[in-house]
Amino acid sequence: MKVLAVAYEEKDIPELIVGTRKFVGDSANIVLLAVHKSASSGDFNINVDKVYLAETSRPEEIVAAIVKLVNEEGVSLIVGEAYKNLRDAFSRVAGQLSMPLITDATEIKLGDDRLVVKRGFLSEKAEMIAEVPLPAAVLFLPRFVKAEGVEGGQPVVTRLEELGGDSKVRLVDVKPKEVGGANLEEAEIIVGVGRGFKSREDLEMAFELAKLLNGQVGCTRPIAADLKWLSEDHWIGISGKRVSPKIYFAIGISGSPQHMSGVQSSKIIVAINKDKSAPIFKQADYGVVADLYQFLPVFIKKLKERLG
Amino acid sequence: MNDIVVLVKASLNPDMVRVGSDGSIDLASIPLKISDIDRNAVEEAVRLKEVLGGKLYAISILTWGPVASRMKDLKLAVQEALAKGVDEAFVVADDSLTPGDQATTASAVKEVLSKEGIKPALILAGEATIDEVTSQVPGRLAALLGYQYLSFVRKLELSGGKIIAERDLEDYIEVVEADLPAVISVTQEINEPRPPTLLQIRRASRKPIKELRAGDLPGIQMPLRKILGIKGIQVTRKQVIIEGSSMEEIADKLIDALIQEGVLKI
Ligand SMILES: Cc1cc2nc3c(=O)[nH]c(=O)nc-3n(C[C@H](O)[C@H](O)[C@H](O)COP(=O)(O)OP(=O)(O)OC[C@H]3O[C@@H](n4cnc5c(N)ncnc54)[C@H](O)[C@@H]3O)c2cc1C
């Protein structure tokens, strides 16, 4: 069984190797294609057959690299993690090579000529188990396994140059996204903010609450993607981060399934919303029906008093 | 070659999922609705139709059966696109194609185009649909047609036969220039879709919706994926509303509750 593992971020390398060995078996022959940041900063002292480096993040070029390696190496499974650039690249590869692609997988199991996969469905209100024929492509949810116990090795490392890809799409400009330094996956307390906040300045209240509780601030998609009040590492939900704090405060958040799918493994959810019929209240342990502008200052003051 | 195609999916509505006490989910009882970001794609397509001056078609492939009980929802989704300014729609609904997968959907769209002799300059789709959120169909379709693919576009300009697009990729924004034809997936942030007016809805009822079956599309890829099981995830929350005669009282009660839960230490 030959597997092509495509790493985008540096941390994908150990995760993909541990995950592939766990699900496919120790005898899997892994060919690693490291692109983007993983190509320049990854550690290649690892137990895989071969390593190819392609220092590009452009989907067009990643497609060219994958197709080249699939043809040359005779791969029957392509794996990666579900980042937007790889969603793009894998969808084209799957179309070009007529193979099934399962995205956001959490588990796979290998049969003779088939693959059984598990993934979230309907904003994680359900789980789907499906079977697809091999060869196939899979994009795992980031952090689908713990990257522990990667064995060392001395694979031959080859650099891929001149990938070309789709030359008709010309690059005009690249604008880096702001990085905020949030690390929500590790946070024990998360103060989530939504469109109930009227201005960027008002988020100060949420930061104050988070600081008081040693927690971090997270947000809904419109706050990060549309209004850009916070950087995207704060974005929680099906197209953002999945988090599992002890307390998730949902403040001025309506409770859309796309947002809630990212917080469903929270231990306790507290909702603060002025609309008593907001769907968030049915998905929360404790609800406060109030204007956040009236409640938050009092809640912060009380917490300060009691924390001493 | 000035025509535009917009893809519209009647998606299972995740707001309407009911999980049985044994974790079962009856997919057939979940209504379908036009996927949210397809609305953004339709809005953008209607705007670009003015620039290109050709016809605007919508294509919808039914993923979730059975066809007999899904036709109403499928037509409602497509009618919304027609009301917004799409000229003509094609729907593919066939029980042999349900439950579908992304390979089938992309190949069905390609087959509809070739059967109807449509050679679009642009194909627009949402970045993902609300039931599976895979972001797969537009990329597959581009590969099948040999079109360029611009994914996750949050800003789009079209002039002099060239596209200038801002792609919202994983960790950076990329501005690209490309020629037509192209497949473009748009993000939710690209525009603010307006609901159609009553007059638009009334006019749309006269616009044609052509129904096609698998037998009409000889090169179609049958679904590769077989769904073995769907299990509902039950998350039960306490749903306690904290009440009190003042904000102070509510705040104190909330703090007490969190201490009692063992999640807050004071
Ligand atoms: C494919 C897809 C993927 C998506 N992915 C994500 C995702 O990953 N994450 C995500 O968050 N969203 C995602 N969305 C968007 C999602 O559907 C919702 O639009 C979004 O979560 C709503 O954000 P919100 O709750 O902040 O805003 P709204 O829905 O506008 O809710 C604002 C809430 O604030 C309350 N409010 C207003 N003023 C006050 C006040 N003064 N005091 C108290 N409460 C107040 C209102 O009652 C309302 O309930 C996705 C959508 C799609 C289609």
XYZ file of C-alpha atoms and ligand atoms in Angstrom:
627
model
C 0.000 0.000 0.000
C 1.645 3.202 -1.169
C 0.443 6.449 0.362
C 1.254 9.973 -0.768
C 1.056 12.287 2.239
C 0.888 15.994 1.418
C 1.962 18.276 4.269
C 1.140 21.986 4.251
C 2.123 23.165 7.721
C 5.189 21.913 9.564
C 3.103 20.160 12.206
C 1.279 18.139 9.541
C 4.353 16.003 8.930
C 4.308 14.077 12.231
C 0.494 14.018 12.287
C 0.219 12.555 8.801
C 2.842 9.919 9.470
C 1.385 8.865 12.818
C -2.154 8.928 11.391
C -1.278 6.975 8.250
C 0.577 4.301 10.221
C -2.273 4.108 12.720
C -5.011 3.693 10.121
C -3.226 2.030 7.208
C -0.774 -0.078 9.199
C 2.943 -0.041 9.846
C 3.717 -1.603 6.488
C 2.388 1.419 4.593
C 4.943 2.851 2.176
C 4.735 6.577 2.710
C 5.949 9.120 0.194
C 5.885 12.586 1.721
C 5.279 15.683 -0.365
C 6.071 18.726 1.746
C 4.724 21.996 0.346
C 4.453 25.572 1.639
C 5.874 26.042 5.153
C 6.424 22.343 5.701
C 8.900 22.301 2.783
C 11.249 24.828 4.324
C 10.968 24.147 8.026
C 9.963 20.510 8.344
C 12.046 17.850 10.032
C 12.785 15.095 7.544
C 14.618 12.764 9.877
C 11.566 10.510 9.696
C 10.493 7.018 8.879
C 9.129 7.424 5.336
C 10.329 6.039 1.997
C 10.941 9.293 0.199
C 10.492 12.998 0.674
C 9.727 15.497 -2.073
C 9.848 19.229 -1.427
C 7.830 21.790 -3.351
C 8.219 25.251 -1.945
C 4.882 26.545 -3.073
C 1.481 27.089 -1.561
C -0.282 27.790 -4.858
C -2.996 25.229 -5.512
C -2.152 25.082 -9.243
C 1.410 24.014 -8.486
C 0.429 21.605 -5.720
C -1.921 19.893 -8.195
C 0.944 19.499 -10.671
C 3.222 18.040 -7.990
C 0.607 15.570 -6.723
C -0.348 14.335 -10.194
C 3.320 13.894 -11.106
C 4.019 11.852 -7.971
C 0.850 9.768 -8.236
C 1.864 8.780 -11.748
C 5.507 8.136 -10.951
C 5.076 6.370 -7.630
C 1.902 4.349 -8.227
C 0.029 5.672 -5.237
C -3.326 4.259 -4.153
C -4.103 6.716 -1.352
C -3.431 10.444 -1.120
C -3.752 12.074 2.306
C -3.435 15.584 3.664
C -5.091 17.903 6.166
C -8.074 20.081 5.345
C -6.621 23.537 4.701
C -8.191 25.704 2.015
C -5.210 25.445 -0.351
C -5.300 21.648 -0.125
C -9.091 21.515 -0.456
C -8.603 23.327 -3.732
C -5.668 21.191 -4.895
C -7.189 17.857 -3.835
C -10.539 18.634 -5.485
C -8.792 19.193 -8.810
C -6.622 16.105 -8.441
C -9.718 14.038 -7.628
C -11.487 15.427 -10.688
C -8.530 14.897 -12.951
C -7.837 11.336 -11.748
C -11.544 10.409 -11.262
C -11.123 9.339 -7.681
C -13.284 9.846 -4.622
C -12.205 12.554 -2.187
C -13.336 12.543 1.414
C -12.721 15.802 3.266
C -12.647 16.474 7.007
C -12.183 12.800 7.820
C -11.523 11.801 11.414
C -10.828 8.108 10.824
C -10.188 5.765 7.930
C -10.045 2.001 7.676
C -8.500 0.116 4.833
C -10.199 -2.849 3.147
C -8.944 -4.846 0.159
C -9.812 -2.407 -2.556
C -11.930 -0.027 -0.527
C -11.640 2.549 2.145
C -14.106 3.093 4.968
C -14.119 6.664 6.253
C -15.717 8.575 9.076
C -16.511 12.288 8.906
C -18.754 14.900 10.441
C -22.009 15.685 8.683
C -24.754 18.327 8.965
C -22.631 20.768 10.965
C -21.400 17.930 13.181
C -24.900 17.082 14.337
C -24.174 13.690 12.818
C -21.359 11.435 11.766
C -21.219 9.738 8.398
C -19.547 6.428 7.738
C -19.014 5.780 4.063
C -17.153 3.436 1.779
C -15.262 4.454 -1.336
C -13.188 2.475 -3.833
C -9.399 2.855 -4.004
C -7.490 4.759 -5.266
C -8.868 7.599 -3.185
C -7.923 10.905 -1.600
C -8.576 11.937 1.997
C -8.244 15.277 3.763
C -8.209 14.784 7.505
C -9.386 17.348 10.015
C -6.266 19.083 11.353
C -5.180 17.486 14.662
C -6.980 14.230 13.797
C -4.297 12.375 15.754
C -1.679 13.324 18.317
C 1.697 13.662 16.672
C 3.547 11.457 19.119
C 6.075 8.711 18.575
C 7.314 9.457 15.099
C 10.229 7.183 14.300
C 13.385 8.588 12.789
C 14.761 7.656 9.384
C 16.926 8.817 6.506
C 14.672 9.224 3.487
C 16.062 10.553 0.223
C 14.944 14.167 -0.111
C 14.268 15.484 -3.624
C 13.360 19.033 -4.500
C 10.699 19.503 -7.190
C 11.316 22.528 -9.387
C 9.411 24.208 -12.202
C 6.027 22.782 -11.407
C 4.298 25.196 -13.731
C 0.737 24.184 -13.151
C -1.926 26.447 -14.596
C 0.071 29.292 -16.082
C -3.037 31.148 -17.185
C -3.712 32.249 -13.610
C -1.218 35.067 -13.067
C -0.248 36.142 -9.601
C -0.653 39.890 -9.119
C -0.187 40.296 -5.390
C 0.013 38.341 -2.155
C -1.241 39.908 1.057
C -0.379 38.119 4.271
C -3.192 37.681 6.770
C -2.846 39.218 10.171
C -1.834 36.665 12.786
C -3.154 37.273 16.263
C -1.392 34.760 18.458
C -4.572 33.130 19.717
C -4.199 29.474 20.600
C -7.797 28.478 21.176
C -7.264 24.728 21.004
C -5.380 24.891 24.292
C -7.642 27.381 26.082
C -9.616 26.276 29.145
C -11.908 29.275 29.020
C -13.018 30.966 25.821
C -15.005 34.169 25.567
C -16.718 33.998 22.182
C -17.909 37.220 20.565
C -20.452 37.639 17.788
C -22.264 40.273 15.847
C -24.087 41.433 18.956
C -21.028 43.636 19.565
C -21.484 46.975 17.857
C -17.874 47.989 17.334
C -14.358 46.700 17.469
C -13.602 48.836 20.524
C -16.391 47.133 22.446
C -14.541 43.810 22.202
C -12.342 45.257 24.945
C -14.972 44.001 27.407
C -14.531 40.465 26.119
C -10.750 40.711 26.393
C -11.080 41.996 29.932
C -13.320 39.067 30.876
C -10.956 36.599 29.209
C -7.955 38.041 30.999
C -9.704 37.891 34.344
C -10.388 34.165 33.860
C -7.056 33.348 32.258
C -8.852 32.540 29.036
C -8.825 33.629 25.420
C -11.165 35.422 23.042
C -12.725 33.612 20.100
C -15.317 34.778 17.583
C -17.863 33.925 14.914
C -17.055 34.000 11.220
C -18.447 37.478 10.444
C -16.294 39.066 13.174
C -13.114 37.682 11.595
C -13.888 37.196 7.915
C -16.277 40.028 7.199
C -15.674 42.776 9.756
C -12.045 41.779 10.336
C -12.192 42.940 13.952
C -10.116 39.927 14.982
C -7.571 37.846 13.100
C -8.665 34.488 11.712
C -6.973 32.452 14.430
C -9.906 33.567 16.642
C -12.531 32.175 14.235
C -14.472 29.221 15.660
C -16.749 26.879 13.732
C -16.989 24.491 10.868
C -14.746 26.632 8.677
C -12.634 27.835 11.617
C -11.256 26.254 14.775
C -12.793 23.453 16.811
C -12.317 24.029 20.507
C -13.027 22.207 23.753
C -12.771 24.590 26.715
C -14.241 24.057 30.158
C -16.392 27.149 29.710
C -17.463 28.685 26.417
C -19.124 32.084 26.798
C -21.186 32.823 23.685
C -21.802 36.558 23.815
C -23.928 38.255 21.161
C -23.861 35.024 19.166
C -27.062 33.641 17.627
C -26.073 29.956 17.693
C -25.879 28.999 13.994
C -25.089 25.323 13.379
C -21.893 26.324 11.560
C -20.612 28.132 14.635
C -21.866 25.668 17.236
C -20.196 22.729 15.499
C -16.891 24.224 16.623
C -17.805 24.436 20.313
C -19.828 21.308 20.894
C -17.163 19.588 22.947
C -17.102 22.449 25.455
C -17.885 21.278 28.978
C -20.198 24.184 29.846
C -21.694 26.711 27.434
C -22.945 30.060 28.743
C -25.046 32.207 26.414
C -25.559 35.935 26.762
C -28.021 37.284 24.235
C -30.728 39.930 24.331
C -33.138 37.929 22.197
C -34.792 35.269 24.333
C -35.741 33.235 21.273
C -32.169 33.112 19.915
C -31.294 29.477 19.034
C -28.185 29.687 21.228
C -30.284 29.246 24.395
C -31.323 25.728 23.367
C -27.655 24.842 22.951
C -26.363 26.340 26.186
C -26.164 25.137 29.771
C -26.710 28.576 31.281
C -28.401 31.475 29.551
C -28.643 35.129 30.432
C -31.272 37.029 28.482
C -29.855 40.531 28.552
C -28.224 43.260 26.566
C -24.526 42.434 26.682
C -23.746 46.112 27.136
C -25.676 46.069 30.396
C -24.712 42.631 31.630
C -21.008 42.338 30.824
C -19.768 45.340 32.859
C -21.678 44.067 35.903
C -20.492 40.477 35.407
C -16.890 41.643 35.119
C -17.227 43.831 38.215
C -18.744 40.968 40.246
C -16.065 38.530 39.101
C -13.338 40.992 40.104
C -14.882 41.381 43.555
C -15.196 37.679 44.117
C -11.796 36.779 42.687
C -10.422 39.308 45.160
C -19.273 32.295 -25.018
C -20.680 35.126 -22.876
C -22.918 32.880 -20.865
C -22.658 32.260 -17.157
C -23.673 29.170 -15.212
C -24.317 29.202 -11.492
C -24.492 25.997 -9.475
C -27.256 25.768 -6.916
C -27.627 22.969 -4.399
C -30.726 21.976 -2.517
C -28.893 21.033 0.679
C -30.056 19.207 3.742
C -30.824 21.962 6.243
C -28.642 21.481 9.354
C -31.063 23.659 11.345
C -33.718 20.968 10.971
C -31.859 17.879 12.160
C -33.653 15.825 14.783
C -31.725 13.091 16.501
C -33.705 10.184 17.937
C -33.004 8.963 21.453
C -31.137 5.996 19.930
C -28.947 8.343 17.890
C -30.844 7.690 14.702
C -31.408 10.335 12.055
C -34.008 10.111 9.339
C -32.442 11.953 6.404
C -35.664 11.794 4.420
C -37.378 13.948 7.041
C -34.821 16.773 6.871
C -35.997 19.430 4.428
C -33.727 20.731 1.677
C -33.016 24.404 1.152
C -30.810 26.452 -1.126
C -27.327 26.343 0.379
C -26.432 29.683 1.967
C -23.336 30.506 -0.042
C -25.031 29.559 -3.329
C -27.068 32.699 -2.697
C -23.852 34.703 -2.787
C -22.907 32.938 -6.022
C -26.283 33.766 -7.600
C -26.004 37.404 -6.497
C -22.542 37.646 -8.070
C -23.658 35.849 -11.238
C -26.558 38.262 -11.732
C -24.169 41.199 -11.390
C -21.660 39.708 -13.846
C -24.379 38.896 -16.373
C -24.727 42.649 -16.901
C -20.999 42.869 -17.630
C -20.816 39.915 -20.020
C -24.210 40.386 -21.631
C -24.913 36.690 -22.200
C -27.439 34.327 -20.699
C -27.414 33.116 -17.122
C -28.234 29.487 -16.384
C -28.606 27.665 -13.074
C -27.847 23.969 -12.760
C -28.860 21.871 -9.780
C -28.127 18.201 -9.228
C -30.219 16.456 -6.596
C -27.997 14.740 -4.031
C -30.600 13.609 -1.507
C -33.561 11.479 -2.497
C -36.091 10.128 -2.868
C -36.873 12.248 -5.906
C -40.648 12.103 -5.482
C -40.597 13.802 -2.099
C -37.711 16.170 -2.889
C -38.898 17.817 -6.123
C -40.723 20.588 -4.288
C -37.682 21.693 -2.275
C -35.413 21.341 -5.311
C -37.669 23.560 -7.402
C -37.954 26.130 -4.602
C -34.177 26.418 -4.460
C -33.931 26.844 -8.209
C -36.863 29.257 -8.333
C -35.073 31.534 -5.907
C -32.188 31.728 -8.382
C -34.606 32.343 -11.264
C -36.298 35.104 -9.277
C -32.952 36.761 -8.676
C -32.257 37.021 -12.404
C -31.217 33.603 -13.692
C -32.801 33.065 -17.140
C -33.178 29.315 -17.315
C -32.572 26.353 -15.031
C -31.692 22.675 -15.416
C -32.256 20.154 -12.668
C -31.006 16.595 -12.630
C -33.055 14.366 -10.352
C -32.865 10.603 -10.493
C -33.149 8.046 -7.743
C -30.213 6.124 -9.217
C -28.047 9.175 -8.467
C -29.086 9.552 -4.808
C -27.529 9.723 -2.331
C -25.073 11.416 -4.624
C -21.480 12.382 -4.163
C -19.262 15.158 -5.408
C -17.879 13.121 -8.298
C -21.407 12.499 -9.578
C -22.462 16.118 -9.134
C -19.475 17.507 -11.048
C -19.829 15.005 -13.865
C -23.593 15.609 -14.094
C -22.991 19.355 -14.496
C -20.486 18.659 -17.249
C -22.953 16.362 -19.014
C -25.770 18.912 -18.791
C -23.523 21.529 -20.386
C -22.581 19.269 -23.256
C -26.123 17.998 -23.808
C -27.519 21.525 -23.889
C -24.643 22.914 -25.927
C -23.789 25.529 -23.315
C -20.183 26.753 -23.328
C -20.072 29.146 -20.418
C -17.452 31.841 -19.986
C -17.887 31.578 -16.248
C -19.190 28.994 -13.838
C -19.894 30.241 -10.329
C -20.510 28.221 -7.195
C -20.460 28.738 -3.445
C -17.224 27.876 -1.627
C -19.027 25.036 0.192
C -22.534 23.790 0.812
C -24.126 23.565 4.227
C -24.711 19.814 4.497
C -21.257 18.413 3.787
C -19.004 21.505 3.522
C -16.415 19.781 1.335
C -15.570 22.588 -1.184
C -15.070 19.904 -3.817
C -17.523 20.257 -6.668
C -16.191 23.413 -8.372
C -12.590 22.147 -8.391
C -13.629 18.778 -9.780
C -15.751 20.442 -12.430
C -12.895 22.724 -13.491
C -10.650 19.684 -13.865
C -13.268 17.807 -15.916
C -13.846 20.761 -18.244
C -10.207 21.812 -18.464
C -11.181 25.241 -17.136
C -9.072 27.341 -14.821
C -10.232 27.318 -11.242
C -10.247 30.248 -8.866
C -11.300 29.074 -5.428
C -12.459 31.026 -2.360
C -12.883 34.307 -4.224
C -14.021 37.179 -2.019
C -13.698 39.984 -4.568
C -14.247 39.692 -8.284
C -13.839 42.132 -11.155
C -14.394 41.415 -14.807
C -13.229 43.759 -17.520
C -11.883 43.447 -21.031
C -12.367 39.680 -20.908
C -10.094 39.363 -17.873
C -10.844 38.364 -14.337
C -9.187 40.036 -11.378
C -9.931 38.057 -8.246
C -8.976 38.146 -4.608
C -8.722 34.613 -3.286
C -9.081 34.128 0.438
C -6.703 31.197 0.914
C -5.622 29.460 4.095
C -3.047 31.876 5.449
C -2.875 34.714 2.933
C -4.878 36.565 0.311
C -3.844 36.127 -3.283
C -4.750 38.597 -6.019
C -4.746 36.903 -9.408
C -5.514 37.774 -12.980
C -6.947 35.156 -15.293
C -8.566 34.782 -18.688
C -11.975 33.319 -19.366
C -13.323 30.674 -19.233
C -13.062 29.836 -15.556
C -14.782 28.148 -12.669
C -14.984 30.380 -9.599
C -16.050 29.511 -6.069
C -17.101 32.512 -3.992
C -16.964 33.021 -0.242
C -19.776 34.206 1.984
C -18.062 37.587 2.300
C -18.129 38.475 -1.422
C -21.478 40.259 -1.262
C -24.664 40.675 0.729
C -27.335 38.643 -1.060
C -30.703 40.385 -1.151
C -33.826 38.251 -1.048
C -35.866 38.424 -4.265
C -38.858 40.768 -4.312
C -42.407 39.461 -4.640
C -42.574 40.755 -8.183
C -39.358 38.918 -9.066
C -40.749 35.723 -7.554
C -43.949 36.037 -9.542
C -42.078 36.633 -12.792
C -39.809 33.682 -12.123
C -42.698 31.253 -12.190
C -42.811 31.725 -15.954
C -39.139 30.931 -16.475
C -38.254 27.437 -17.730
C -36.939 24.665 -15.482
C -35.846 21.666 -17.520
C -35.774 18.314 -15.738
C -33.208 15.715 -16.719
C -32.588 12.130 -15.624
C -29.502 9.954 -15.537
C -30.528 8.391 -18.871
C -30.310 11.820 -20.542
C -26.663 12.159 -19.535
C -24.696 9.287 -21.066
C -21.256 10.107 -19.650
C -22.375 10.587 -16.069
C -20.252 9.177 -13.252
C -22.428 7.104 -10.931
C -21.777 7.753 -7.210
C -18.480 6.290 -6.008
C -19.383 6.686 -2.390
C -21.648 4.319 -0.527
C -23.020 5.639 2.741
C -22.860 2.841 5.307
C -24.350 4.679 8.243
C -25.317 8.026 9.700
C -25.316 8.483 13.421
C -26.747 11.497 15.191
C -24.625 13.176 17.802
C -26.684 13.985 20.876
C -25.363 16.888 22.851
C -27.647 17.650 25.724
C -27.275 20.971 27.424
C -28.979 22.045 30.617
C -30.702 25.067 29.059
C -31.115 26.875 32.387
C -32.072 30.532 32.037
C -30.670 32.522 34.934
C -33.151 35.080 36.145
C -33.056 37.768 38.762
C -34.354 41.192 39.636
C -31.091 42.949 38.777
C -27.998 42.427 36.642
C -26.020 42.071 39.895
C -28.204 39.213 41.060
C -27.986 37.428 37.696
C -24.220 37.848 37.611
C -23.857 36.401 41.114
C -26.098 33.450 40.276
C -24.127 32.736 37.110
C -20.845 32.797 39.036
C -22.338 30.439 41.636
C -23.516 28.047 38.946
C -20.081 27.947 37.300
C -18.401 27.313 40.655
C -20.839 24.496 41.337
C -20.087 22.957 37.944
C -16.436 22.860 38.962
C -15.361 24.915 35.964
C -14.629 28.140 37.825
C -12.415 28.367 40.872
C -12.758 31.234 43.259
C -20.640 26.898 4.751
C -20.688 27.864 5.897
C -19.672 27.851 6.820
C -19.714 28.720 7.919
N -18.715 28.632 8.840
C -18.819 29.354 9.980
C -17.860 29.200 11.027
O -16.886 28.438 10.928
N -18.023 29.938 12.150
C -19.077 30.796 12.328
O -19.167 31.431 13.392
N -19.978 30.973 11.344
C -19.880 30.276 10.174
N -20.799 30.477 9.194
C -21.765 31.585 9.334
C -22.965 31.225 10.205
O -23.943 30.627 9.400
C -23.585 32.478 10.866
O -23.907 33.408 9.866
C -22.675 33.146 11.884
O -22.156 32.191 12.784
C -23.462 34.183 12.662
O -22.588 34.892 13.508
P -23.139 35.693 14.783
O -23.810 34.754 15.712
O -21.995 36.496 15.293
O -24.149 36.738 14.172
P -25.739 36.773 14.161
O -26.314 35.527 13.671
O -26.097 38.046 13.481
O -26.132 36.882 15.708
C -25.950 38.004 16.501
C -26.663 37.751 17.804
O -26.377 38.815 18.698
C -27.543 39.123 19.444
N -27.403 40.517 19.894
C -27.468 41.655 19.157
N -27.258 42.726 19.930
C -27.051 42.281 21.191
C -26.792 42.903 22.431
N -26.669 44.236 22.525
N -26.656 42.132 23.515
C -26.769 40.773 23.444
N -27.015 40.139 22.293
C -27.159 40.876 21.175
C -28.680 38.907 18.495
O -29.866 38.641 19.209
C -28.186 37.703 17.684
O -28.663 36.506 18.249
C -20.779 29.639 8.081
C -21.783 29.667 7.123
C -21.749 28.795 6.040
C -22.867 28.845 5.065
